[in-house]
mmCIF file of C-alpha atoms in Angstrom:
data_model
loop_
_atom_site.group_PDB
_atom_site.id
_atom_site.type_symbol
_atom_site.label_atom_id
_atom_site.label_comp_id
_atom_site.label_asym_id
_atom_site.label_seq_id
_atom_site.Cartn_x
_atom_site.Cartn_y
_atom_site.Cartn_z
ATOM 1 C CA MET A 1 26.123 -24.557 22.415
ATOM 2 C CA ARG A 2 26.257 -25.501 18.736
ATOM 3 C CA ALA A 3 25.958 -22.488 16.458
ATOM 4 C CA LEU A 4 25.997 -21.630 12.770
ATOM 5 C CA LEU A 5 27.389 -18.236 11.756
ATOM 6 C CA VAL A 6 26.004 -17.025 8.419
ATOM 7 C CA VAL A 7 28.321 -14.340 7.028
ATOM 8 C CA ASN A 8 27.431 -11.990 4.194
ATOM 9 C CA PRO A 9 30.842 -10.982 2.771
ATOM 10 C CA ALA A 10 29.223 -7.971 1.060
ATOM 11 C CA ALA A 11 28.010 -6.510 4.373
ATOM 12 C CA THR A 12 28.615 -2.798 3.908
ATOM 13 C CA THR A 13 29.867 -1.805 7.363
ATOM 14 C CA THR A 14 32.194 -4.651 8.321
ATOM 15 C CA SER A 15 35.651 -5.355 6.917
ATOM 16 C CA ALA A 16 37.142 -8.815 6.481
ATOM 17 C CA ARG A 17 39.375 -8.147 9.498
ATOM 18 C CA THR A 18 36.404 -7.152 11.663
ATOM 19 C CA ARG A 19 34.484 -10.241 10.611
ATOM 20 C CA ASP A 20 37.477 -12.395 11.542
ATOM 21 C CA VAL A 21 37.616 -10.797 15.015
ATOM 22 C CA LEU A 22 33.892 -11.390 15.522
ATOM 23 C CA LEU A 23 34.207 -15.000 14.411
ATOM 24 C CA HIS A 24 36.934 -15.675 16.948
ATOM 25 C CA ALA A 25 34.979 -13.948 19.714
ATOM 26 C CA LEU A 26 31.923 -16.102 19.040
ATOM 27 C CA ALA A 27 33.984 -19.287 18.635
ATOM 28 C CA SER A 28 35.479 -18.749 22.081
ATOM 29 C CA GLU A 29 32.034 -19.190 23.641
ATOM 30 C CA MET A 30 30.426 -21.898 21.511
ATOM 31 C CA LYS A 31 31.005 -24.701 19.027
ATOM 32 C CA LEU A 32 30.839 -22.590 15.883
ATOM 33 C CA GLU A 33 30.603 -23.345 12.182
ATOM 34 C CA ALA A 34 30.938 -20.297 9.926
ATOM 35 C CA VAL A 35 29.654 -20.226 6.337
ATOM 36 C CA THR A 36 30.054 -17.335 3.918
ATOM 37 C CA THR A 37 27.118 -16.742 1.574
ATOM 38 C CA GLU A 38 27.875 -17.123 -2.120
ATOM 39 C CA TYR A 39 24.620 -16.242 -3.895
ATOM 40 C CA ARG A 40 21.283 -14.548 -3.341
ATOM 41 C CA GLY A 41 19.129 -16.906 -1.276
ATOM 42 C CA HIS A 42 22.125 -18.768 0.188
ATOM 43 C CA ALA A 43 21.389 -17.471 3.707
ATOM 44 C CA ARG A 44 17.860 -18.828 3.379
ATOM 45 C CA ASP A 45 19.201 -22.235 2.360
ATOM 46 C CA LEU A 46 21.564 -22.234 5.349
ATOM 47 C CA GLY A 47 18.738 -21.329 7.734
ATOM 48 C CA TRP A 48 16.630 -24.128 6.238
ATOM 49 C CA GLN A 49 19.444 -26.645 6.707
ATOM 50 C CA ALA A 50 19.987 -25.521 10.311
ATOM 51 C CA ALA A 51 16.284 -25.972 11.074
ATOM 52 C CA GLU A 52 16.233 -29.434 9.502
ATOM 53 C CA SER A 53 19.497 -30.694 10.979
ATOM 54 C CA GLY A 54 18.380 -30.940 14.582
ATOM 55 C CA ASN A 55 21.940 -30.323 15.786
ATOM 56 C CA VAL A 56 22.102 -26.506 15.674
ATOM 57 C CA ASP A 57 21.037 -24.514 18.734
ATOM 58 C CA LEU A 58 21.641 -21.016 17.400
ATOM 59 C CA VAL A 59 21.985 -19.288 14.025
ATOM 60 C CA VAL A 60 23.938 -16.032 14.025
ATOM 61 C CA ALA A 61 23.329 -13.742 11.036
ATOM 62 C CA LEU A 62 26.187 -11.339 10.266
ATOM 63 C CA GLY A 63 24.940 -8.910 7.650
ATOM 64 C CA GLY A 64 22.197 -6.432 6.889
ATOM 65 C CA ASP A 65 18.428 -6.755 7.034
ATOM 66 C CA GLY A 66 18.366 -8.723 3.769
ATOM 67 C CA THR A 67 20.622 -11.414 5.219
ATOM 68 C CA VAL A 68 18.507 -11.583 8.376
ATOM 69 C CA ASN A 69 15.316 -11.897 6.312
ATOM 70 C CA GLU A 70 16.764 -14.802 4.336
ATOM 71 C CA VAL A 71 17.888 -16.627 7.477
ATOM 72 C CA VAL A 72 14.462 -16.148 9.083
ATOM 73 C CA ASN A 73 12.665 -17.482 6.012
ATOM 74 C CA GLY A 74 14.929 -20.523 6.052
ATOM 75 C CA LEU A 75 14.398 -21.190 9.755
ATOM 76 C CA LEU A 76 10.610 -20.821 9.444
ATOM 77 C CA HIS A 77 10.126 -22.679 6.167
ATOM 78 C CA THR A 78 7.627 -25.021 7.865
ATOM 79 C CA GLY A 79 6.338 -22.422 10.338
ATOM 80 C CA PRO A 80 7.081 -21.482 13.954
ATOM 81 C CA ASN A 81 8.237 -24.213 16.304
ATOM 82 C CA PRO A 82 9.673 -23.812 19.823
ATOM 83 C CA ASP A 83 12.286 -26.475 19.006
ATOM 84 C CA LEU A 84 13.812 -24.430 16.170
ATOM 85 C CA PRO A 85 17.263 -22.865 16.621
ATOM 86 C CA GLY A 86 17.294 -19.383 18.098
ATOM 87 C CA LEU A 87 18.455 -16.364 16.105
ATOM 88 C CA ALA A 88 21.122 -13.805 16.933
ATOM 89 C CA VAL A 89 21.856 -10.793 14.729
ATOM 90 C CA VAL A 90 25.190 -9.023 14.292
ATOM 91 C CA PRO A 91 24.419 -5.850 12.297
ATOM 92 C CA GLY A 92 26.564 -5.438 9.204
ATOM 93 C CA GLY A 93 24.350 -3.497 6.805
ATOM 94 C CA SER A 94 23.773 0.186 6.206
ATOM 95 C CA THR A 95 20.571 0.474 8.278
ATOM 96 C CA ASN A 96 20.042 -2.697 10.399
ATOM 97 C CA VAL A 97 16.455 -1.906 11.377
ATOM 98 C CA PHE A 98 15.657 -5.314 12.888
ATOM 99 C CA ALA A 99 18.753 -5.456 15.107
ATOM 100 C CA ARG A 100 18.282 -1.891 16.318
ATOM 101 C CA ALA A 101 14.577 -2.472 16.976
ATOM 102 C CA LEU A 102 15.616 -5.358 19.231
ATOM 103 C CA GLY A 103 17.750 -2.906 21.207
ATOM 104 C CA LEU A 104 21.135 -4.118 19.953
ATOM 105 C CA PRO A 105 23.971 -1.634 19.313
ATOM 106 C CA ASN A 106 24.417 -0.666 15.672
ATOM 107 C CA ASP A 107 28.146 -1.413 15.886
ATOM 108 C CA ALA A 108 28.996 -5.021 14.980
ATOM 109 C CA VAL A 109 31.656 -5.438 17.688
ATOM 110 C CA GLU A 110 29.467 -3.978 20.426
ATOM 111 C CA ALA A 111 26.494 -6.031 19.264
ATOM 112 C CA THR A 112 28.586 -9.206 19.403
ATOM 113 C CA GLY A 113 29.527 -8.374 22.984
ATOM 114 C CA ALA A 114 25.864 -7.795 23.842
ATOM 115 C CA ILE A 115 24.886 -11.140 22.287
ATOM 116 C CA LEU A 116 27.585 -13.008 24.231
ATOM 117 C CA ASP A 117 26.402 -11.337 27.452
ATOM 118 C CA ALA A 118 22.818 -12.371 26.642
ATOM 119 C CA LEU A 119 23.881 -15.965 26.048
ATOM 120 C CA ARG A 120 25.791 -16.114 29.343
ATOM 121 C CA GLU A 121 22.781 -14.680 31.188
ATOM 122 C CA GLY A 122 20.184 -16.732 29.282
ATOM 123 C CA ARG A 123 18.384 -13.669 27.881
ATOM 124 C CA GLU A 124 16.065 -14.188 24.929
ATOM 125 C CA ARG A 125 12.650 -13.123 23.726
ATOM 126 C CA THR A 126 10.120 -14.569 21.334
ATOM 127 C CA VAL A 127 8.989 -12.013 18.760
ATOM 128 C CA GLY A 128 6.054 -11.833 16.399
ATOM 129 C CA LEU A 129 6.643 -11.584 12.654
ATOM 130 C CA GLY A 130 4.707 -10.730 9.526
ATOM 131 C CA LEU A 131 3.785 -13.327 6.909
ATOM 132 C CA THR A 132 2.663 -12.623 3.345
ATOM 133 C CA SER A 133 1.014 -15.008 0.934
ATOM 134 C CA GLY A 134 -0.724 -15.017 -2.417
ATOM 135 C CA THR A 135 -4.403 -14.133 -2.157
ATOM 136 C CA PRO A 136 -6.753 -17.000 -3.128
ATOM 137 C CA GLY A 137 -8.748 -16.313 -6.278
ATOM 138 C CA THR A 138 -6.309 -13.737 -7.669
ATOM 139 C CA GLU A 139 -3.552 -13.897 -10.269
ATOM 140 C CA ASP A 140 -1.018 -13.814 -7.416
ATOM 141 C CA GLU A 141 -2.552 -16.844 -5.683
ATOM 142 C CA ALA A 142 0.486 -19.052 -6.401
ATOM 143 C CA VAL A 143 3.085 -16.594 -5.050
ATOM 144 C CA PRO A 144 5.005 -18.398 -2.252
ATOM 145 C CA SER A 145 4.556 -17.277 1.349
ATOM 146 C CA ARG A 146 7.309 -15.107 2.812
ATOM 147 C CA TRP A 147 8.133 -13.822 6.296
ATOM 148 C CA PHE A 148 9.244 -10.297 7.124
ATOM 149 C CA THR A 149 10.785 -9.084 10.359
ATOM 150 C CA PHE A 150 10.095 -5.350 10.545
ATOM 151 C CA ASN A 151 8.211 -3.902 7.560
ATOM 152 C CA ALA A 152 6.674 -4.398 4.152
ATOM 153 C CA GLY A 153 5.228 -1.966 1.665
ATOM 154 C CA LEU A 154 3.079 -1.930 -1.459
ATOM 155 C CA GLY A 155 3.320 1.051 -3.802
ATOM 156 C CA PHE A 156 5.509 4.120 -3.437
ATOM 157 C CA ASP A 157 8.050 2.984 -0.832
ATOM 158 C CA ALA A 158 8.580 -0.331 -2.627
ATOM 159 C CA GLY A 159 9.229 1.605 -5.811
ATOM 160 C CA VAL A 160 11.977 3.521 -4.002
ATOM 161 C CA VAL A 161 13.520 0.238 -2.802
ATOM 162 C CA GLY A 162 13.474 -1.090 -6.356
ATOM 163 C CA ARG A 163 15.242 2.019 -7.661
ATOM 164 C CA VAL A 164 17.904 1.739 -4.942
ATOM 165 C CA GLU A 165 18.517 -1.915 -5.845
ATOM 166 C CA GLN A 166 18.983 -0.948 -9.505
ATOM 167 C CA GLN A 167 21.548 1.661 -8.500
ATOM 168 C CA ARG A 168 23.411 -0.819 -6.294
ATOM 169 C CA GLU A 169 23.527 -3.345 -9.153
ATOM 170 C CA GLN A 170 25.268 -0.625 -11.165
ATOM 171 C CA GLY A 171 27.931 -0.318 -8.477
ATOM 172 C CA LYS A 172 26.545 2.554 -6.391
ATOM 173 C CA LYS A 173 27.020 2.344 -2.629
ATOM 174 C CA SER A 174 23.980 2.083 -0.366
ATOM 175 C CA THR A 175 23.935 5.472 1.323
ATOM 176 C CA HIS A 176 21.185 7.589 2.800
ATOM 177 C CA ALA A 177 21.823 10.191 0.080
ATOM 178 C CA LEU A 178 21.142 7.503 -2.516
ATOM 179 C CA TYR A 179 17.789 6.726 -0.892
ATOM 180 C CA VAL A 180 16.809 10.405 -0.802
ATOM 181 C CA ARG A 181 17.589 10.802 -4.517
ATOM 182 C CA GLN A 182 15.485 7.756 -5.378
ATOM 183 C CA VAL A 183 12.578 9.085 -3.301
ATOM 184 C CA VAL A 184 12.584 12.212 -5.489
ATOM 185 C CA ARG A 185 12.807 10.190 -8.700
ATOM 186 C CA GLN A 186 10.036 7.827 -7.600
ATOM 187 C CA PHE A 187 7.813 10.797 -6.785
ATOM 188 C CA LEU A 188 8.411 12.411 -10.178
ATOM 189 C CA GLY A 189 7.632 9.126 -11.933
ATOM 190 C CA GLU A 190 4.658 8.095 -9.769
ATOM 191 C CA GLN A 191 1.597 7.833 -12.047
ATOM 192 C CA HIS A 192 -1.000 7.296 -9.309
ATOM 193 C CA ARG A 193 0.103 9.792 -6.679
ATOM 194 C CA ARG A 194 -3.199 11.717 -6.734
ATOM 195 C CA HIS A 195 -5.584 8.787 -7.196
ATOM 196 C CA GLY A 196 -4.481 5.674 -5.369
ATOM 197 C CA THR A 197 -5.198 2.153 -6.613
ATOM 198 C CA ILE A 198 -4.846 0.184 -3.369
ATOM 199 C CA THR A 199 -7.702 -1.128 -1.211
ATOM 200 C CA LEU A 200 -7.149 -2.614 2.256
ATOM 201 C CA GLU A 201 -9.681 -5.262 3.259
ATOM 202 C CA GLN A 202 -9.973 -6.970 6.631
ATOM 203 C CA PRO A 203 -12.648 -9.284 8.023
ATOM 204 C CA GLY A 204 -15.639 -7.513 9.558
ATOM 205 C CA GLU A 205 -14.467 -3.984 8.722
ATOM 206 C CA ASP A 206 -15.166 -1.456 5.986
ATOM 207 C CA PRO A 207 -12.453 -1.382 3.319
ATOM 208 C CA VAL A 208 -9.948 1.460 3.171
ATOM 209 C CA THR A 209 -9.797 2.570 -0.451
ATOM 210 C CA ASP A 210 -7.792 4.686 -2.927
ATOM 211 C CA LEU A 211 -4.408 4.367 -1.199
ATOM 212 C CA VAL A 212 -1.243 5.339 -3.065
ATOM 213 C CA VAL A 213 0.970 3.471 -0.629
ATOM 214 C CA ALA A 214 0.444 1.043 2.241
ATOM 215 C CA ILE A 215 3.309 0.639 4.730
ATOM 216 C CA VAL A 216 3.004 -2.399 6.989
ATOM 217 C CA SER A 217 5.005 -2.349 10.232
ATOM 218 C CA ASN A 218 5.828 -5.208 12.573
ATOM 219 C CA THR A 219 7.772 -2.973 14.947
ATOM 220 C CA SER A 220 8.716 0.637 15.495
ATOM 221 C CA PRO A 221 10.574 2.607 14.225
ATOM 222 C CA TRP A 222 9.879 1.979 10.554
ATOM 223 C CA THR A 223 13.434 2.791 9.468
ATOM 224 C CA TYR A 224 16.372 5.072 10.194
ATOM 225 C CA LEU A 225 17.896 8.010 8.356
ATOM 226 C CA GLY A 226 21.427 7.780 9.730
ATOM 227 C CA ASN A 227 20.918 7.762 13.482
ATOM 228 C CA ARG A 228 17.472 9.373 13.253
ATOM 229 C CA PRO A 229 14.611 6.907 13.797
ATOM 230 C CA MET A 230 11.483 7.457 11.692
ATOM 231 C CA TYR A 231 8.094 6.265 12.857
ATOM 232 C CA THR A 232 5.220 5.520 10.482
ATOM 233 C CA SER A 233 3.306 3.449 13.065
ATOM 234 C CA PRO A 234 4.585 4.369 16.545
ATOM 235 C CA LYS A 235 2.431 1.773 18.319
ATOM 236 C CA ALA A 236 3.727 -1.174 16.268
ATOM 237 C CA SER A 237 5.369 -3.867 18.379
ATOM 238 C CA PHE A 238 7.002 -7.290 18.131
ATOM 239 C CA ASP A 239 4.460 -8.351 20.777
ATOM 240 C CA LYS A 240 1.339 -7.403 18.774
ATOM 241 C CA GLY A 241 -0.127 -7.823 15.303
ATOM 242 C CA LEU A 242 0.687 -5.657 12.287
ATOM 243 C CA ASP A 243 0.176 -1.907 11.917
ATOM 244 C CA VAL A 244 -0.556 -0.126 8.638
ATOM 245 C CA LEU A 245 -0.077 3.453 7.497
ATOM 246 C CA GLY A 246 -1.931 4.175 4.266
ATOM 247 C CA LEU A 247 -1.639 7.437 2.332
ATOM 248 C CA SER A 248 -4.281 8.339 -0.234
ATOM 249 C CA ARG A 249 -2.519 11.340 -1.761
ATOM 250 C CA LEU A 250 1.076 12.150 -2.627
ATOM 251 C CA SER A 251 0.842 15.589 -4.201
ATOM 252 C CA SER A 252 3.834 17.904 -3.833
ATOM 253 C CA ALA A 253 2.226 19.525 -0.800
ATOM 254 C CA ALA A 254 1.337 16.144 0.738
ATOM 255 C CA VAL A 255 4.857 14.778 0.230
ATOM 256 C CA ALA A 256 6.346 17.859 1.871
ATOM 257 C CA ARG A 257 3.913 17.528 4.792
ATOM 258 C CA TYR A 258 4.359 13.801 5.342
ATOM 259 C CA GLY A 259 8.105 14.049 4.812
ATOM 260 C CA THR A 260 8.329 16.699 7.509
ATOM 261 C CA GLN A 261 6.129 14.614 9.800
ATOM 262 C CA LEU A 262 8.377 11.595 9.268
ATOM 263 C CA LEU A 263 11.524 13.562 10.030
ATOM 264 C CA THR A 264 9.954 14.905 13.223
ATOM 265 C CA SER A 265 8.080 11.699 14.137
ATOM 266 C CA SER A 266 8.437 10.183 17.595
ATOM 267 C CA PRO A 267 7.333 7.138 19.591
ATOM 268 C CA GLU A 268 4.230 9.175 20.432
ATOM 269 C CA ARG A 269 3.221 10.408 16.966
ATOM 270 C CA GLY A 270 3.731 9.490 13.321
ATOM 271 C CA PRO A 271 2.363 10.912 10.053
ATOM 272 C CA HIS A 272 -1.245 12.057 10.297
ATOM 273 C CA GLY A 273 -3.887 14.046 8.434
ATOM 274 C CA LYS A 274 -7.060 13.610 6.405
ATOM 275 C CA HIS A 275 -5.257 11.623 3.699
ATOM 276 C CA ALA A 276 -3.519 9.300 6.193
ATOM 277 C CA ALA A 277 -5.138 6.111 7.517
ATOM 278 C CA ALA A 278 -3.540 4.441 10.551
ATOM 279 C CA LEU A 279 -4.557 0.929 11.617
ATOM 280 C CA HIS A 280 -3.182 -0.877 14.680
ATOM 281 C CA ASP A 281 -2.665 -4.500 15.760
ATOM 282 C CA LEU A 282 -4.184 -6.286 12.748
ATOM 283 C CA SER A 283 -4.126 -10.066 12.526
ATOM 284 C CA ASP A 284 -5.245 -10.613 8.933
ATOM 285 C CA PHE A 285 -5.838 -8.294 5.992
ATOM 286 C CA THR A 286 -5.364 -8.076 2.233
ATOM 287 C CA LEU A 287 -4.057 -5.326 0.004
ATOM 288 C CA HIS A 288 -5.567 -5.271 -3.501
ATOM 289 C CA SER A 289 -4.474 -2.959 -6.298
ATOM 290 C CA LYS A 290 -6.224 -2.108 -9.560
ATOM 291 C CA VAL A 291 -2.822 -2.145 -11.286
ATOM 292 C CA PRO A 292 0.383 -4.099 -10.543
ATOM 293 C CA LEU A 293 2.495 -2.271 -7.951
ATOM 294 C CA PRO A 294 5.949 -2.944 -6.490
ATOM 295 C CA LEU A 295 6.169 -4.886 -3.227
ATOM 296 C CA GLN A 296 9.033 -4.774 -0.725
ATOM 297 C CA MET A 297 9.719 -6.695 2.454
ATOM 298 C CA ASP A 298 12.510 -5.812 4.885
ATOM 299 C CA GLY A 299 14.020 -3.592 2.201
ATOM 300 C CA ASP A 300 14.051 -6.291 -0.500
ATOM 301 C CA HIS A 301 12.212 -5.535 -3.753
ATOM 302 C CA LEU A 302 10.028 -8.515 -4.713
ATOM 303 C CA GLY A 303 8.536 -7.427 -8.021
ATOM 304 C CA LEU A 304 5.004 -6.349 -8.929
ATOM 305 C CA ARG A 305 1.823 -7.556 -7.226
ATOM 306 C CA THR A 306 -1.892 -6.866 -7.538
ATOM 307 C CA SER A 307 -2.899 -8.610 -4.318
ATOM 308 C CA VAL A 308 -1.073 -9.594 -1.116
ATOM 309 C CA THR A 309 -2.521 -11.206 2.019
ATOM 310 C CA PHE A 310 -0.854 -10.347 5.343
ATOM 311 C CA THR A 311 -0.917 -12.228 8.643
ATOM 312 C CA GLY A 312 0.554 -11.078 11.935
ATOM 313 C CA VAL A 313 2.001 -14.169 13.639
ATOM 314 C CA ARG A 314 2.703 -13.717 17.336
ATOM 315 C CA ARG A 315 5.543 -15.514 19.109
ATOM 316 C CA ALA A 316 7.033 -16.744 15.849
ATOM 317 C CA LEU A 317 10.791 -16.821 16.568
ATOM 318 C CA ARG A 318 13.242 -16.885 19.496
ATOM 319 C CA VAL A 319 15.909 -14.175 19.343
ATOM 320 C CA ILE A 320 18.919 -13.617 21.596
ATOM 321 C CA VAL A 321 18.938 -10.086 23.037
#
């Protein structure tokens, strides 16, 4: 097997020595080329080159969810194709939602062992992914399409992601305490928490209006707080379309209620109530906002948007599990 290992040297939970051990373990089982990323978007370029080359069977992403997202967008730059290289993920970030949702261990060494076992036994699955694009007829029409593996969000949660990225650029470490602090700061600075600006439209259905935040899930759980999984859309699955949780109020009481529901959420039940709208297995829909709002995908802040079109694409990518 011919494989490309894409290594993010800034991966927060793997040392240089650990990465060297993993490289040798993988190289013992396959013809391996390892490339270390040098700039933002480099992993995407490497995935693109692997897809175009025709001589790579597998791309292994060693890093966090951002590295995985870049590799996926490179592999799928012309869309899904059964002849594309497969993807394997060695978790190296602080949260690793995609890898854990696939059932891989959160430890990089153990995950590498699981991937090698899967390769020997021929285990793989083809998962669905989410795709965003600029909405025709809007000011965001020309925004390039982008894939996401596990979630996206417009509004409040994307604002939190943006604040975390600012802190990391200033040298702060990505910790769960950092995220909690930015949630509080985003809440205190949220101008539209009582009167949402987002409308969800889908073909043949009544619109869902006045949302403060819309969280789009391609799988479940939505994220992790340490080892605690949190479920916004418990029924979301790699084998179905996209799920959406929309909240139309984020008052102090509502934040306390939904925060408690998130912390106690389970595969059977997520946040709920009269200000919560839950939609399941959607193929196509659009989020419009009356004002520009932050957008995030797979934990990557992508700037402000007033309109985003979402598509749930089934059987988009082969992954080794």
